[in-house]
Amino acid sequence: MNVLVIGIGNPGRQDDGLGEALIERIKREQVPKFEERGTCSLFLEWKYQLNIEDAQAIQDADLVVFADATTEGEEPATLAEIAPAAQIAVTTHAMAPASVLALAEELYGRSPKAYLLAIRGYDFDIGEELSPRAAANLETALSLLNELLSRL
Amino acid sequence: MARKITIEPVTRVEGHGKVTIHLDDDRRVTQSRFHIVEFRGFERFVQGRPYWETPVLVERLCGICPVSHHLAAAKATDVIVGLGLEGLSPTAEKMRRLMHYGQMLQSHALHFFHLCSPDLLFGADADPAVRNVIGVILHHRDLAVRAVLLRKFGQEVILATAGKKIHGTGAIPGGINKNLSPEERDSLLRGPAPFNAETMIQWAVEAVEFFKDYRKKNKDLVDGFAAFPSNHLSLVRKDGALDFYHGALRAVDAKGKRVLDDVDYQTYLDHIGEEVRSWSYMKFPYLRRLGKADGWYRVGPLARLNTCDFIPTPLAQREYEIFKATTKGKPNNMTLHTHWARLIEALHSAEVIRDLLLDPDLQGTELVRKGKKRREGIGLVEAPRGTLFHHYQIDGNDQITMANLIVSTTNNNEPMNRAVDWVARNVLEGKAEITEGMLNRVEIAIRAYDPCLSCATHALGQMPLEVELYDAGGSLLDRRIR
């Protein structure tokens, strides 16, 4: 089973970097925990934001997890299955995960099973460090992801 | 009762902009403004950092055009390490150029197919549920698929030249840190169809044809919407050619008279001022020679085709001649022709990418040059949305003491306000009801400039469309979110 985890966000804007921080943690510290299962191949990617080409990029995955900071979601983090959006919204900067799924479905006839890992952030000003509370929430997010993968 | 209409934020443009239109009791427009919360903190953020970090640091300004910031900063640091404006090795200069044209292609393709084409294909009065990219897919699937692949191709060019799709490190002070391997070259040049340079050229040709055909059927709209005279500014190659990576500053007025010509951009402060207005966080640049009131100018695709003398690739040049013929060689001041110019530039970018891939200099090994250190450097590029200025000063410890950035959206501040005002006076004024279609036209006017209002943060939960209606006393009359 091919699993793609996409961390989304700009680490130059404090807690907006939660998605990238999650990918880095998996790469640097958690790799054995995630990789030694033997049940899935894990692919990791970090992006500033999603865009139209990601509709094609997710085609090879059986399961996609979009990990992103949230300004108003539940603390500390939530993991929920998402479906293709009824409408596709796009700007030159970003698409929502559900819109990427919908675009994939429309263009290529399929969209993979997908989850949104929304990690609560608090500070989005210029800066390179996560806020302490966001850093704590990242730990919960990693646990949620680990739990999901353990069920595969 | 006098009214204030607020559209906040503007959808399908970036960040958080707000349009306010003030009507009097007779529904006449008394004032219209486009407010932008500009992102100035970054200039302070880089102070104290070593200058050689800036090409990578500034990529955090924008997730859609990090390459433009990367290269503008790298060009400024080239000057700091003592290179003249043309001092890079051929390999370094051409690798950067390839990176930049890859960025232009993917950005222009995204803008036209996924942001502009819904407005053109379905009209401003269409239901927003249809007037979006899904509508394009359902009715023009080939356009949508091509946009995805054009953008992906541009991203692959960036990956091959910058080392990464985001936070690339390809450009460094005085040069680059990698050349293009034969494998990378062949993949882009001769990749399996349709993913190769020739296919991208063909698709770009067809995109220009699509627009010309659309204009033929909708001439009043395309030629008349938000058209107004202005000055135009861009970099131009020494021989007058269109050039996105390097050149001298040229500005022409609405009738084509050159206001600036062959200006070394290291002296930009002598020629360009930035006016502060109390109601906007974003400054209003102007040509000093013409003064604050008359010196405002446009930048971007339309401006570039107005300032240059020719396009140095054959297919794009052919289209440029057709484009210029519509105004009998005079500057084109029709706002929606920006989309036409954008597609001609996309075609030019695809041609340049193909030609560069055939150039053996890209496999050269002289990557970096150095000269005598200086304390100040200025770098300019023509970014997808227009001229981008990066200016740095450093101290004896190589740390940045001053940074000044003028981004394309700032350069287009006054033109965007003029475009909004045009819509306010020509579409909204005197009407008994403010319809969805009227508000959409405000967006279409702004979207031609594709502003980046607040690059760099996007977290979940942001960017709804909010419409608010106020009375003369500032009380909220109505509020809509979509």
PDB file of C-alpha atoms in Angstrom, chain B residues 232-241 247-252 256-265 267 271 287 289 307-309:
ATOM      1  CA  HIS B 232       4.389  51.269 -18.297  1.00  0.00           C
ATOM      2  CA  LEU B 233       7.651  50.073 -16.762  1.00  0.00           C
ATOM      3  CA  SER B 234       9.854  46.992 -17.149  1.00  0.00           C
ATOM      4  CA  LEU B 235      13.349  45.719 -17.672  1.00  0.00           C
ATOM      5  CA  VAL B 236      14.335  45.576 -21.336  1.00  0.00           C
ATOM      6  CA  ARG B 237      17.391  43.896 -22.843  1.00  0.00           C
ATOM      7  CA  LYS B 238      20.082  46.244 -24.179  1.00  0.00           C
ATOM      8  CA  ASP B 239      18.894  45.736 -27.753  1.00  0.00           C
ATOM      9  CA  GLY B 240      15.260  46.357 -26.813  1.00  0.00           C
ATOM     10  CA  ALA B 241      14.219  42.704 -26.588  1.00  0.00           C
ATOM     11  CA  GLY B 247      18.194  44.307 -18.614  1.00  0.00           C
ATOM     12  CA  ALA B 248      17.917  48.042 -18.089  1.00  0.00           C
ATOM     13  CA  LEU B 249      14.858  49.953 -16.907  1.00  0.00           C
ATOM     14  CA  ARG B 250      12.604  51.441 -19.545  1.00  0.00           C
ATOM     15  CA  ALA B 251       9.332  53.323 -19.035  1.00  0.00           C
ATOM     16  CA  VAL B 252       6.954  54.615 -21.673  1.00  0.00           C
ATOM     17  CA  GLY B 256       4.603  55.525 -26.235  1.00  0.00           C
ATOM     18  CA  LYS B 257       7.046  58.303 -25.416  1.00  0.00           C
ATOM     19  CA  ARG B 258      10.023  56.985 -23.473  1.00  0.00           C
ATOM     20  CA  VAL B 259      10.131  58.428 -19.993  1.00  0.00           C
ATOM     21  CA  LEU B 260      13.076  56.261 -18.917  1.00  0.00           C
ATOM     22  CA  ASP B 261      15.421  54.401 -21.190  1.00  0.00           C
ATOM     23  CA  ASP B 262      18.536  52.307 -20.691  1.00  0.00           C
ATOM     24  CA  VAL B 263      18.603  53.084 -16.975  1.00  0.00           C
ATOM     25  CA  ASP B 264      20.995  51.016 -14.868  1.00  0.00           C
ATOM     26  CA  TYR B 265      18.773  49.678 -12.094  1.00  0.00           C
ATOM     27  CA  THR B 267      20.321  53.809  -9.708  1.00  0.00           C
ATOM     28  CA  HIS B 271      14.156  57.436 -10.821  1.00  0.00           C
ATOM     29  CA  LEU B 287       8.412  57.856 -11.768  1.00  0.00           C
ATOM     30  CA  ARG B 289      10.458  62.559 -13.546  1.00  0.00           C
ATOM     31  CA  THR B 307       8.077  48.706 -23.333  1.00  0.00           C
ATOM     32  CA  CYS B 308      10.032  46.165 -25.385  1.00  0.00           C
ATOM     33  CA  ASP B 309      10.773  46.507 -29.103  1.00  0.00           C
TER      34      ASP B 309
END
